[in-house]
Every structure is written in C-alpha cells, then in structure tokens.
Short mmCIF file of C-alpha atoms in Angstrom, two decimals:
data_model
loop_
_atom_site.label_atom_id
_atom_site.label_comp_id
_atom_site.label_asym_id
_atom_site.label_seq_id
_atom_site.Cartn_x
_atom_site.Cartn_y
_atom_site.Cartn_z
CA UNK W 21 42.51 -29.18 -17.43
CA UNK W 22 45.77 -27.38 -16.69
CA UNK W 23 44.69 -25.85 -13.43
CA UNK W 24 43.56 -27.21 -10.15
CA UNK W 25 39.80 -27.51 -9.81
CA UNK W 26 39.97 -26.04 -6.32
CA UNK W 27 41.92 -23.00 -7.52
CA UNK W 28 39.51 -22.41 -10.39
CA UNK W 29 36.47 -22.66 -8.13
CA UNK W 30 38.14 -20.35 -5.63
CA UNK W 31 38.77 -17.73 -8.30
CA UNK W 32 35.17 -17.97 -9.46
CA UNK W 33 33.96 -17.51 -5.89
CA UNK W 34 36.28 -14.50 -5.49
CA UNK W 35 34.88 -12.93 -8.64
CA UNK W 36 31.33 -13.38 -7.36
CA UNK W 37 32.30 -11.66 -4.09
CA UNK W 38 33.95 -8.78 -5.96
CA UNK W 39 30.85 -8.34 -8.11
CA UNK W 40 28.92 -7.68 -4.90
CA UNK W 41 30.55 -4.21 -4.77
CA UNK W 42 28.87 -2.80 -7.91
CA UNK W 43 25.66 -4.63 -7.02
CA UNK W 44 25.59 -2.96 -3.60
CA UNK W 45 26.25 0.42 -5.23
CA UNK W 46 23.36 -0.12 -7.66
CA UNK W 47 21.15 -1.22 -4.75
CA UNK W 48 21.97 2.03 -2.94
CA UNK W 49 21.17 3.98 -6.10
CA UNK W 50 17.74 2.30 -6.25
CA UNK W 51 17.07 3.44 -2.69
CA UNK W 52 18.19 7.00 -3.49
CA UNK W 53 16.00 7.22 -6.60
CA UNK W 54 13.03 5.84 -4.68
CA UNK W 55 13.53 8.38 -1.90
CA UNK W 56 13.74 11.15 -4.51
CA UNK W 57 10.53 9.88 -6.12
CA UNK W 58 8.76 9.77 -2.74
CA UNK W 59 9.84 13.34 -2.08
CA UNK W 60 8.33 14.47 -5.38
CA UNK W 61 5.10 12.61 -4.56
CA UNK W 62 4.92 14.41 -1.20
CA UNK W 63 5.44 17.73 -2.97
CA UNK W 64 2.61 16.96 -5.40
CA UNK W 65 0.34 15.94 -2.53
CA UNK W 66 1.33 19.05 -0.59
CA UNK W 67 0.24 21.24 -3.49
CA UNK W 68 -3.01 19.32 -4.07
CA UNK W 69 -4.22 17.13 -1.19
CA UNK W 70 -2.97 14.23 0.90
CA UNK W 71 -4.69 10.94 1.64
CA UNK W 72 -8.27 11.44 2.77
CA UNK W 73 -10.29 10.19 5.72
CA UNK W 74 -14.00 10.87 6.12
CA UNK W 75 -15.35 10.77 9.68
CA UNK W 76 -18.96 11.58 10.33
CA UNK W 77 -21.46 13.07 10.25
CA UNK W 78 -21.87 13.52 14.00
CA UNK W 79 -24.81 15.40 15.50
CA UNK W 80 -23.72 17.83 18.23
CA UNK W 81 -26.20 19.57 20.56
CA UNK W 82 -24.56 22.30 22.72
CA UNK W 83 -26.18 22.87 26.10
CA UNK W 84 -26.02 25.05 29.20
CA UNK W 85 -26.94 23.40 32.45
CA UNK W 86 -27.91 25.21 35.64
CA UNK W 87 -26.04 23.57 38.52
CA UNK W 88 -27.47 24.27 41.98
CA UNK W 89 -25.48 23.84 45.17
CA UNK W 90 -26.38 24.54 48.80
CA UNK W 91 -23.95 26.18 51.19
CA UNK W 92 -24.20 27.36 54.81
CA UNK W 93 -23.68 31.08 55.41
CA UNK W 94 -21.07 31.26 58.21
CA UNK W 95 -22.58 34.51 59.54
CA UNK W 96 -26.24 33.58 59.69
CA UNK W 97 -25.89 29.77 59.67
CA UNK W 98 -28.57 29.74 57.02
CA UNK W 99 -28.42 27.43 53.98
CA UNK W 100 -28.10 29.42 50.76
CA UNK W 101 -28.60 28.09 47.26
CA UNK W 102 -25.99 29.01 44.66
CA UNK W 103 -26.34 28.49 40.93
CA UNK W 104 -23.79 28.24 38.11
CA UNK W 105 -23.86 27.60 34.40
CA UNK W 106 -22.13 24.51 33.05
CA UNK W 107 -21.52 24.22 29.33
CA UNK W 108 -21.17 21.05 27.32
CA UNK W 109 -22.16 19.14 24.20
CA UNK W 110 -24.27 16.09 23.54
CA UNK W 111 -23.00 13.88 20.72
CA UNK W 112 -25.06 11.50 18.62
CA UNK W 113 -23.89 9.04 16.01
CA UNK W 114 -26.18 8.14 13.08
CA UNK W 115 -28.47 5.16 13.38
CA UNK W 116 -27.99 4.61 9.66
CA UNK W 117 -24.94 5.62 7.65
CA UNK W 118 -24.59 4.94 3.92
CA UNK W 119 -21.87 6.00 1.54
CA UNK W 120 -21.88 5.32 -2.18
CA UNK W 121 -18.64 6.40 -3.84
CA UNK W 122 -17.43 6.34 -7.42
CA UNK W 123 -13.71 6.97 -7.80
CA UNK W 124 -11.65 7.95 -10.81
CA UNK W 125 -7.86 8.11 -10.78
CA UNK W 126 -5.46 10.28 -12.74
CA UNK W 127 -1.71 10.67 -13.05
CA UNK W 128 0.08 13.93 -12.29
CA UNK W 129 3.66 14.24 -13.53
CA UNK W 130 6.61 16.26 -12.32
CA UNK W 131 9.71 15.57 -14.34
CA UNK W 132 10.06 11.81 -14.77
CA UNK W 133 7.97 11.04 -11.68
CA UNK W 134 4.23 10.44 -11.54
CA UNK W 135 1.74 10.62 -8.69
CA UNK W 136 -1.68 8.99 -8.78
CA UNK W 137 -4.52 11.21 -7.58
CA UNK W 138 -8.10 10.11 -7.08
CA UNK W 139 -11.40 11.95 -7.41
CA UNK W 140 -14.18 10.40 -5.32
CA UNK W 141 -17.78 11.36 -6.05
CA UNK W 142 -19.54 10.34 -2.83
CA UNK W 143 -23.19 10.31 -1.83
CA UNK W 144 -23.53 10.24 1.97
CA UNK W 145 -26.95 9.62 3.50
CA UNK W 146 -28.69 8.19 6.56
CA UNK W 147 -30.61 9.32 9.60
CA UNK W 148 -30.24 10.16 13.28
CA UNK W 149 -32.75 8.90 15.84
CA UNK W 150 -32.73 11.65 18.45
CA UNK W 151 -34.13 10.19 21.71
CA UNK W 152 -36.74 11.80 23.88
CA UNK W 153 -35.25 14.54 26.11
CA UNK W 154 -31.97 13.91 24.25
CA UNK W 155 -31.51 10.86 26.42
CA UNK W 156 -31.30 12.97 29.61
CA UNK W 157 -33.02 11.17 32.46
CA UNK W 158 -32.62 13.71 35.30
CA UNK W 159 -33.18 17.46 35.71
CA UNK W 160 -34.12 18.09 32.09
CA UNK W 161 -35.64 21.45 33.09
CA UNK W 162 -32.19 22.66 34.13
CA UNK W 163 -30.91 22.39 30.55
CA UNK W 164 -30.98 25.06 27.89
CA UNK W 165 -30.05 23.99 24.38
CA UNK W 166 -28.38 26.05 21.70
CA UNK W 167 -28.62 25.46 17.96
CA UNK W 168 -27.29 21.98 17.10
CA UNK W 169 -24.88 21.37 14.27
CA UNK W 170 -23.74 18.52 12.10
CA UNK W 171 -19.97 17.90 12.03
CA UNK W 172 -18.07 16.01 9.33
CA UNK W 173 -14.35 15.31 9.65
CA UNK W 174 -12.32 15.50 6.41
CA UNK W 175 -8.59 15.03 6.89
CA UNK W 176 -7.56 17.45 4.12
CA UNK W 177 -10.29 19.95 3.26
CA UNK W 178 -8.25 21.26 0.30
CA UNK W 179 -9.51 18.20 -1.56
CA UNK W 180 -13.19 19.26 -1.43
CA UNK W 181 -14.23 19.88 -5.03
CA UNK W 182 -17.86 21.00 -4.71
CA UNK W 183 -20.02 23.43 -2.77
CA UNK W 184 -21.39 21.29 0.04
CA UNK W 185 -25.12 21.39 0.70
CA UNK W 186 -26.84 19.43 3.43
CA UNK W 187 -30.28 18.00 2.75
CA UNK W 188 -31.93 17.69 6.18
CA UNK W 189 -35.45 16.29 5.87
CA UNK W 190 -37.08 18.85 3.56
CA UNK W 191 -34.55 21.63 4.22
CA UNK W 192 -31.34 22.51 2.41
CA UNK W 193 -28.55 23.93 4.56
CA UNK W 194 -25.04 25.17 3.83
CA UNK W 195 -21.88 23.63 5.16
CA UNK W 196 -19.16 25.95 6.42
CA UNK W 197 -15.44 25.21 6.87
CA UNK W 198 -14.39 23.80 10.23
CA UNK W 199 -15.67 20.73 12.05
CA UNK W 200 -16.04 22.71 15.35
CA UNK W 201 -14.74 19.61 17.14
CA UNK W 202 -11.06 19.76 17.98
CA UNK W 203 -10.71 16.01 18.43
CA UNK W 204 -12.24 15.38 15.00
CA UNK W 205 -9.69 17.56 13.23
CA UNK W 206 -10.33 19.41 9.99
CA UNK W 207 -13.67 19.22 8.26
CA UNK W 208 -16.95 21.03 7.71
CA UNK W 209 -20.08 21.67 9.73
CA UNK W 210 -23.65 22.82 9.20
CA UNK W 211 -25.88 24.61 11.71
CA UNK W 212 -29.30 23.00 12.22
CA UNK W 213 -32.62 24.36 13.45
CA UNK W 214 -33.07 24.29 17.22
CA UNK W 215 -34.53 21.05 18.58
CA UNK W 216 -36.71 21.18 21.67
CA UNK W 217 -35.77 17.63 22.59
CA UNK W 218 -39.04 16.90 24.36
CA UNK W 219 -40.03 14.36 21.77
CA UNK W 220 -38.09 11.71 19.92
CA UNK W 221 -37.31 12.76 16.38
CA UNK W 222 -35.75 11.23 13.29
CA UNK W 223 -33.48 13.48 11.27
CA UNK W 224 -32.81 12.32 7.71
CA UNK W 225 -29.68 13.70 6.09
CA UNK W 226 -27.91 13.48 2.74
CA UNK W 227 -25.14 15.37 0.99
CA UNK W 228 -22.84 14.98 -2.00
CA UNK W 229 -19.12 15.17 -1.39
CA UNK W 230 -16.62 15.32 -4.24
CA UNK W 231 -13.21 14.69 -2.77
CA UNK W 232 -9.73 14.71 -4.25
CA UNK W 233 -6.80 12.97 -2.61
CA UNK W 234 -3.67 10.87 -3.03
CA UNK W 235 -2.62 7.42 -1.87
CA UNK W 236 -5.73 6.29 0.02
CA UNK W 237 -9.36 6.93 0.90
CA UNK W 238 -10.58 5.91 4.37
CA UNK W 239 -14.09 6.03 5.85
CA UNK W 240 -15.08 5.88 9.50
CA UNK W 241 -18.28 3.75 9.66
CA UNK W 242 -20.02 5.93 12.25
CA UNK W 243 -23.52 4.45 11.99
CA UNK W 244 -25.16 1.90 14.24
CA UNK W 245 -25.63 0.27 10.87
CA UNK W 246 -23.14 1.32 8.16
CA UNK W 247 -22.98 0.44 4.49
CA UNK W 248 -20.12 1.64 2.31
CA UNK W 249 -19.88 0.98 -1.41
CA UNK W 250 -16.89 2.03 -3.49
CA UNK W 251 -16.15 1.51 -7.15
CA UNK W 252 -13.11 2.75 -9.06
CA UNK W 253 -11.16 2.41 -12.29
CA UNK W 254 -8.07 1.24 -10.34
CA UNK W 255 -7.35 -2.48 -10.97
CA UNK W 256 -4.86 -2.94 -8.10
CA UNK W 257 -6.75 -1.99 -4.92
CA UNK W 258 -5.26 -2.68 -1.53
CA UNK W 259 -8.05 -2.79 1.05
CA UNK W 260 -6.88 -1.21 4.29
CA UNK W 261 -8.21 -0.39 7.73
CA UNK W 262 -9.84 -2.50 10.41
CA UNK W 263 -12.54 -4.06 8.23
CA UNK W 264 -12.31 -5.96 4.96
CA UNK W 265 -15.04 -5.73 2.31
CA UNK W 266 -17.89 -8.20 2.60
CA UNK W 267 -18.01 -8.30 -1.20
CA UNK W 268 -15.49 -7.31 -3.82
CA UNK W 269 -15.04 -7.69 -7.57
CA UNK W 270 -11.69 -6.86 -9.17
CA UNK W 271 -10.99 -6.82 -12.89
CA UNK W 272 -8.66 -5.15 -15.37
CA UNK W 273 -11.15 -2.25 -15.61
CA UNK W 274 -11.30 -1.56 -11.86
CA UNK W 275 -13.03 -2.81 -8.73
CA UNK W 276 -16.32 -2.77 -6.86
CA UNK W 277 -16.38 -3.34 -3.12
CA UNK W 278 -18.91 -3.05 -0.30
CA UNK W 279 -18.59 -3.07 3.47
CA UNK W 280 -21.16 -3.77 6.17
CA UNK W 281 -20.55 -2.73 9.77
CA UNK W 282 -22.52 -2.20 12.95
CA UNK W 283 -21.90 -1.04 16.50
CA UNK W 284 -21.50 -4.69 17.44
CA UNK W 285 -18.40 -4.92 15.26
CA UNK W 286 -17.05 -1.37 15.53
CA UNK W 287 -17.97 -0.54 19.16
CA UNK W 288 -17.81 3.12 18.16
CA UNK W 289 -20.20 4.35 20.86
CA UNK W 290 -17.86 3.17 23.60
CA UNK W 291 -14.83 4.50 21.69
CA UNK W 292 -16.55 7.90 21.34
CA UNK W 293 -17.40 7.94 25.03
CA UNK W 294 -13.75 7.32 25.96
CA UNK W 295 -12.70 9.98 23.47
CA UNK W 296 -14.97 12.62 25.05
CA UNK W 297 -13.90 11.74 28.58
CA UNK W 298 -10.15 11.52 28.07
CA UNK W 299 -9.67 13.53 24.84
CA UNK W 300 -7.58 10.58 23.64
CA UNK W 301 -9.37 9.97 20.35
CA UNK W 302 -6.92 7.96 18.27
CA UNK W 303 -8.82 4.76 19.02
CA UNK W 304 -12.04 6.31 17.69
CA UNK W 305 -10.50 7.90 14.60
CA UNK W 306 -8.54 4.81 13.58
CA UNK W 307 -11.46 2.38 13.31
CA UNK W 308 -11.66 2.90 9.59
CA UNK W 309 -12.11 0.99 6.36
CA UNK W 310 -10.88 1.99 2.96
CA UNK W 311 -8.72 1.39 -0.06
CA UNK W 312 -5.22 2.36 -1.16
CA UNK W 313 -4.52 3.53 -4.71
CA UNK W 314 -0.75 2.92 -4.59
CA UNK W 315 0.78 0.58 -7.15
CA UNK W 316 1.55 -2.53 -5.05
CA UNK W 317 4.68 -3.38 -7.07
CA UNK W 318 6.21 -0.29 -8.71
CA UNK W 319 9.41 -0.15 -10.76
CA UNK W 320 11.61 0.65 -7.77
CA UNK W 321 10.25 -2.21 -5.71
CA UNK W 322 10.64 -4.55 -8.67
CA UNK W 323 14.19 -3.30 -9.31
CA UNK W 324 15.02 -3.79 -5.64
CA UNK W 325 13.57 -7.29 -5.73
CA UNK W 326 15.48 -8.02 -8.94
CA UNK W 327 18.84 -7.06 -7.47
CA UNK W 328 18.20 -9.37 -4.53
CA UNK W 329 18.37 -12.22 -7.03
CA UNK W 330 21.54 -10.84 -8.67
CA UNK W 331 23.99 -12.97 -6.71
CA UNK W 332 22.05 -16.11 -7.51
CA UNK W 333 21.74 -15.05 -11.15
CA UNK W 334 25.49 -14.49 -11.51
CA UNK W 335 26.27 -17.76 -9.73
CA UNK W 336 23.99 -19.69 -12.10
CA UNK W 337 25.59 -18.03 -15.15
CA UNK W 338 29.08 -18.85 -13.90
CA UNK W 339 27.91 -22.39 -13.19
CA UNK W 340 26.85 -22.64 -16.84
CA UNK W 341 30.29 -21.46 -17.93
CA UNK W 342 31.89 -23.97 -15.62
CA UNK W 343 29.77 -26.77 -17.06
CA UNK W 344 31.04 -25.94 -20.54
CA UNK W 345 34.58 -26.07 -19.18
CA UNK W 346 34.28 -29.48 -17.59
CA UNK W 347 32.02 -31.07 -20.19
CA UNK W 348 33.77 -29.73 -23.30
CA UNK W 349 37.34 -29.38 -21.98
CA UNK W 350 37.35 -25.66 -22.72
CA UNK W 351 39.48 -23.24 -20.77
CA UNK W 352 37.63 -20.05 -19.79
CA UNK W 353 39.89 -17.37 -18.32
CA UNK W 354 38.84 -15.60 -15.07
CA UNK W 355 38.91 -12.30 -16.98
CA UNK W 356 36.24 -13.71 -19.27
CA UNK W 357 34.18 -14.71 -16.23
CA UNK W 358 34.62 -11.16 -14.90
CA UNK W 359 33.50 -9.51 -18.14
CA UNK W 360 30.35 -11.62 -18.28
CA UNK W 361 29.70 -10.86 -14.59
CA UNK W 362 30.12 -7.12 -15.25
CA UNK W 363 27.56 -7.33 -18.07
CA UNK W 364 25.14 -9.09 -15.72
CA UNK W 365 25.65 -6.39 -13.08
CA UNK W 366 25.11 -3.56 -15.58
CA UNK W 367 21.77 -5.13 -16.47
CA UNK W 368 20.36 -3.87 -13.15
CA UNK W 369 21.63 -0.34 -13.75
CA UNK W 370 20.08 -0.30 -17.22
CA UNK W 371 16.85 -1.71 -15.80
CA UNK W 372 16.62 1.04 -13.18
CA UNK W 373 17.38 3.91 -15.55
CA UNK W 374 15.10 2.70 -18.35
CA UNK W 375 12.19 1.82 -16.05
CA UNK W 376 11.95 5.46 -14.93
CA UNK W 377 11.12 6.45 -18.50
CA UNK W 378 9.56 3.42 -20.22
CA UNK W 379 7.87 1.42 -17.48
CA UNK W 380 9.24 -1.71 -15.88
CA UNK W 381 8.06 -4.32 -18.41
CA UNK W 382 9.52 -2.62 -21.49
CA UNK W 383 12.68 -1.62 -19.59
CA UNK W 384 13.17 -5.21 -18.50
CA UNK W 385 12.70 -6.49 -22.07
CA UNK W 386 15.22 -4.01 -23.51
CA UNK W 387 17.80 -4.49 -20.75
CA UNK W 388 17.57 -8.28 -20.80
CA UNK W 389 17.71 -8.37 -24.62
CA UNK W 390 20.80 -6.15 -24.68
CA UNK W 391 22.59 -8.32 -22.10
CA UNK W 392 21.61 -11.58 -23.78
CA UNK W 393 22.82 -10.35 -27.20
CA UNK W 394 26.08 -8.97 -25.81
CA UNK W 395 26.88 -12.02 -23.70
CA UNK W 396 25.74 -14.40 -26.44
CA UNK W 397 28.04 -12.70 -28.98
CA UNK W 398 30.92 -12.79 -26.52
CA UNK W 399 30.39 -16.41 -25.49
CA UNK W 400 30.31 -17.56 -29.11
CA UNK W 401 33.96 -16.48 -29.34
CA UNK W 402 34.91 -17.63 -25.84
CA UNK W 403 33.57 -21.14 -26.45
CA UNK W 404 34.74 -21.10 -30.07
CA UNK W 405 31.34 -22.33 -31.19
CA UNK W 406 28.34 -20.42 -32.51
CA UNK W 407 26.08 -23.32 -31.55
CA UNK W 408 27.32 -23.38 -27.98
CA UNK W 409 27.16 -19.61 -27.75
CA UNK W 410 23.58 -19.52 -28.97
CA UNK W 411 22.65 -22.31 -26.57
CA UNK W 412 24.19 -20.35 -23.69
CA UNK W 413 22.33 -17.21 -24.80
CA UNK W 414 19.01 -19.09 -24.97
CA UNK W 415 19.58 -20.49 -21.48
CA UNK W 416 20.38 -16.98 -20.22
CA UNK W 417 17.24 -15.61 -21.88
CA UNK W 418 15.21 -18.34 -20.16
CA UNK W 419 16.72 -17.31 -16.80
CA UNK W 420 15.75 -13.69 -17.44
CA UNK W 421 12.22 -14.84 -18.27
CA UNK W 422 12.00 -16.83 -15.04
CA UNK W 423 13.35 -13.87 -13.07
CA UNK W 424 10.64 -11.61 -14.54
CA UNK W 425 8.00 -14.09 -13.43
CA UNK W 426 9.44 -13.99 -9.90
CA UNK W 427 9.38 -10.19 -9.86
CA UNK W 428 5.81 -9.93 -11.13
CA UNK W 429 4.41 -12.46 -8.65
CA UNK W 430 3.27 -10.90 -5.37
CA UNK W 431 2.11 -14.06 -3.58
CA UNK W 432 3.96 -16.89 -5.34
CA UNK W 433 7.51 -15.49 -5.62
CA UNK W 434 8.89 -17.75 -2.87
CA UNK W 435 7.25 -20.86 -4.33
CA UNK W 436 8.43 -20.05 -7.85
CA UNK W 437 11.95 -19.31 -6.64
CA UNK W 438 12.15 -22.57 -4.71
CA UNK W 439 10.96 -24.59 -7.70
CA UNK W 440 13.43 -22.77 -9.98
CA UNK W 441 16.39 -23.56 -7.72
CA UNK W 442 15.35 -27.18 -7.37
CA UNK W 443 14.92 -27.52 -11.14
CA UNK W 444 18.32 -25.98 -11.91
CA UNK W 445 20.00 -28.17 -9.32
CA UNK W 446 18.37 -31.19 -10.98
CA UNK W 447 19.66 -30.10 -14.42
CA UNK W 448 23.18 -29.65 -13.04
CA UNK W 449 23.12 -33.08 -11.40
CA UNK W 450 21.81 -34.77 -14.55
CA UNK W 451 24.47 -33.20 -16.77
CA UNK W 452 27.31 -34.10 -14.40
CA UNK W 453 26.06 -37.52 -13.24
CA UNK W 454 28.75 -39.41 -15.22
CA UNK W 455 31.54 -36.87 -14.76
CA UNK W 456 34.75 -38.11 -13.13
CA UNK W 457 35.48 -35.21 -10.81
CA UNK W 458 38.82 -36.75 -9.77
CA UNK W 459 39.74 -36.71 -13.43
CA UNK W 460 39.69 -32.90 -13.37
CA UNK W 461 42.81 -32.66 -11.15
CA UNK W 462 46.25 -31.96 -12.60
CA UNK W 463 47.45 -35.51 -11.66
CA UNK W 464 44.89 -37.08 -13.95
CA UNK W 465 43.99 -35.29 -17.19
CA UNK W 466 40.35 -34.51 -17.67
CA UNK W 467 38.38 -36.70 -19.95
CA UNK W 468 35.67 -34.78 -21.79
CA UNK W 469 32.17 -36.16 -21.51
CA UNK W 470 30.50 -37.04 -24.79
CA UNK W 471 26.85 -36.56 -23.96
CA UNK W 472 24.95 -39.11 -26.08
CA UNK W 473 21.19 -38.40 -26.16
CA UNK W 474 20.39 -41.90 -27.41
CA UNK W 475 22.41 -43.52 -24.62
CA UNK W 476 20.65 -41.33 -22.07
CA UNK W 477 17.30 -42.85 -23.02
CA UNK W 478 18.54 -46.46 -22.66
#
C-alpha cells in the first residue's frame, strides 16, 4: 500500500458523510411525495365519503313534564300553586345489538395515486326492552309523551348507498336524514308509533345499511349485549378501537372477525348518562371497535424505511471494497468509491419513482438489478478481474435481497437487522483474522493474504 491506512479510512469516512447530502434530499422527496399522495386521498374522500362510524340505534322518547311549585301571594298571604312545562328526552340503549357486515374494497385512481374505498353491506338487528312507565318511578301522571324516534349516528351520511327502511316488529318505517341528536352528530332517524309506557314492551328492530367509506369502519357496540361480525376481501386488516376481536381469521383472500361486548366491558350506560348531563360526549362516541383498510406498509413507508438503511448499506459496500484492497493489494481510488456510492444513492431515487407506477416489489427488483449490473460491470474493471467483479456483484445482490426482507417484515425487522449486522461482522472478522494490520502502513509494505480454503479447514 502506498498510502497511510488512517488517511484512506478517513477519506472513505468523508465520502460516506458527503453521500448523506443526496440521501437526505431523497428522504425529503419521499416525504413530499407522500404528503402529495395523502392530499389526493383526502380529495377523493372529500368527493365520495370519509371513514365511517356507526353509532346506534338509540331509542329516544320526548316528553313534557308538568312541574308544580307553591308560592305565597305577598298580598293575600295565601299559597298559590304554579305550573310550568319542562321538556326533555328519555334515552334507551338496545338490550341486544347485532351487526353482520360483508365488506368489499375497490381502488379509485387519480393520476398515479390510488385510494382504497370500501362498501359495507350491513344487517343491523336487535331489540329494546322498554321498562314499565319508561323507568319513571315518581309522578308518572305529570308526564306527556310525544312520538318516539329511533336515532342512528353515521359519521358521513354521503356514504349511504341504499334507501333505509326500518323493520320494527311487524311494521316497516322510513328513515329520514338527520339523527335529531346534536351530540350524536350526522345520521338518520325514524319516527315510531306512540308508546303509552304503562306496560313493559319489547321492540324488535332490523334494517339493512349499505355504507361506503374510506380508510376505516368503526362500530359503537351500543347494546347491553353486542355482537359484531365483519368479513372482507382485504387481507391486511388492522383492528382498531377499544376492543379487539374475540375471533379472527386472516388469509390471502380476506378476513373474518367477530366481537363480543356487554355493558360490563363497555360501561356505555354510564358514559351516556355523563354525555347527557354534561354534553361532553367524546367518551361515549369513542368507545368503538372496527377495522382499518389502509395498507400497513405502502411504497412510501417502505421507501422511507429503505433509506434509513442507506448509510449502513453504503458502509458495508465500501467495507467490501476495502477488503479487496487489503486482501488483494489492489488500489481503489476515492473517486471510484464515490462513483459506487453515487450509484447506491441513486438506487433510492429510482426505487421511489418506479414504485409510484409499478408497485414496490417490481420497482425494487428493477432498481436493485440496475444498480447491481452497473456496479458489477464497473467493479470488474476497477478490480481488474471479472471473477472478483462478479463475486462483488453477487454479494451486493445478496445485500439487496436481505434489505428487501427487512423492509417487508413488520414485526421482525429489528431482529433480522440485528442478525444481519452480526453475521456481516463475523464474515469481516473471519476474512481478516490473519491480516497483519501493521503491515498496511507505509513503513512496512503490505503483504497480500493468500486465502487458502484447504488450510482454513485444518
């Protein structure tokens, strides 16, 4: 070696630092493209429907109560009774709530960006157990009741795809837009026949709800006993909300999931009571269960994760070059290091641009193949050996394969990365175990290592 080992290593380290500049620029470009994609998705959702939440049905019984008060007439000192009307609503949650939903997804495109919409065909059924005297224990005669109604909260009513009909016992009633409950938000409601309330009564209900949305579907389990079943053709569900499914089956064709909940686990009666008293209803409306239809690892997330490994990837490639230098007494110029590093950095730009059109897997294959072929061709001339160049290219291809495995793994990326680093460190130590590092200084000419496979097995 004609140069100091320390100077050579310092120049390599400086090149790696300089390569951080284009890598940071590409990382910023990934963020910009992702933000642009998210903006397009919001536009698509704005013109169709956003994520959906179903809350209800809730039985509401409006009432007018005669309130009597006694006052003393200051002129006659006689006690006079005064009456006033007080208005309010009684609210009842279902004793049984069941939802059976079948979901199909579709892609909507705008330019090069795609949004995943879902169409949920839901059957909602159950019953209310209306108590005697509506649960009023005092002064029932002072109450007058108006026609009750059934209220269903739907977060974005633009997604309703069918004419809603309520089956109440043996009657069929129409839903109308508007939940009539401000704290429940948007939705629909159906007027019911007047109930006298003097006797306990069970009201059986059922209706079909076809609902379109984006991103996620949430359900508020409003029943004292709630059962929710969802099946879809989406193979990457992310179960969200306060309650996980009690049973789930996920395959390449889709998923089936079911939830079981009761007032013991949801405590919705108490949450509803606080909501009606304070009008602070976030606690009630957020006790949901559901599923997200967002791709858990899309091309932008994978590209962002890939560029996080870029520094390590470049360092390992330069380490391979350096091994050829010290083991084969070959002089590799810093410019040659820089050109190989530039090719490695451009891989991430090619990956980002191609993945927007071809999908991440194919884009990764094409980008990695192009870089491996280019660098392999170049290294064959740098190392003055086709065999060494092909060996370097195969090692680089193996690194790209390992990187793809890291990017595809959602739960085992850290474990796989740790094992990869440990394995590569072991390979480096094995190859340099007999190297005389002091022999690489200018005072003592380097002595190339002849790696004998047969001697290594002795």
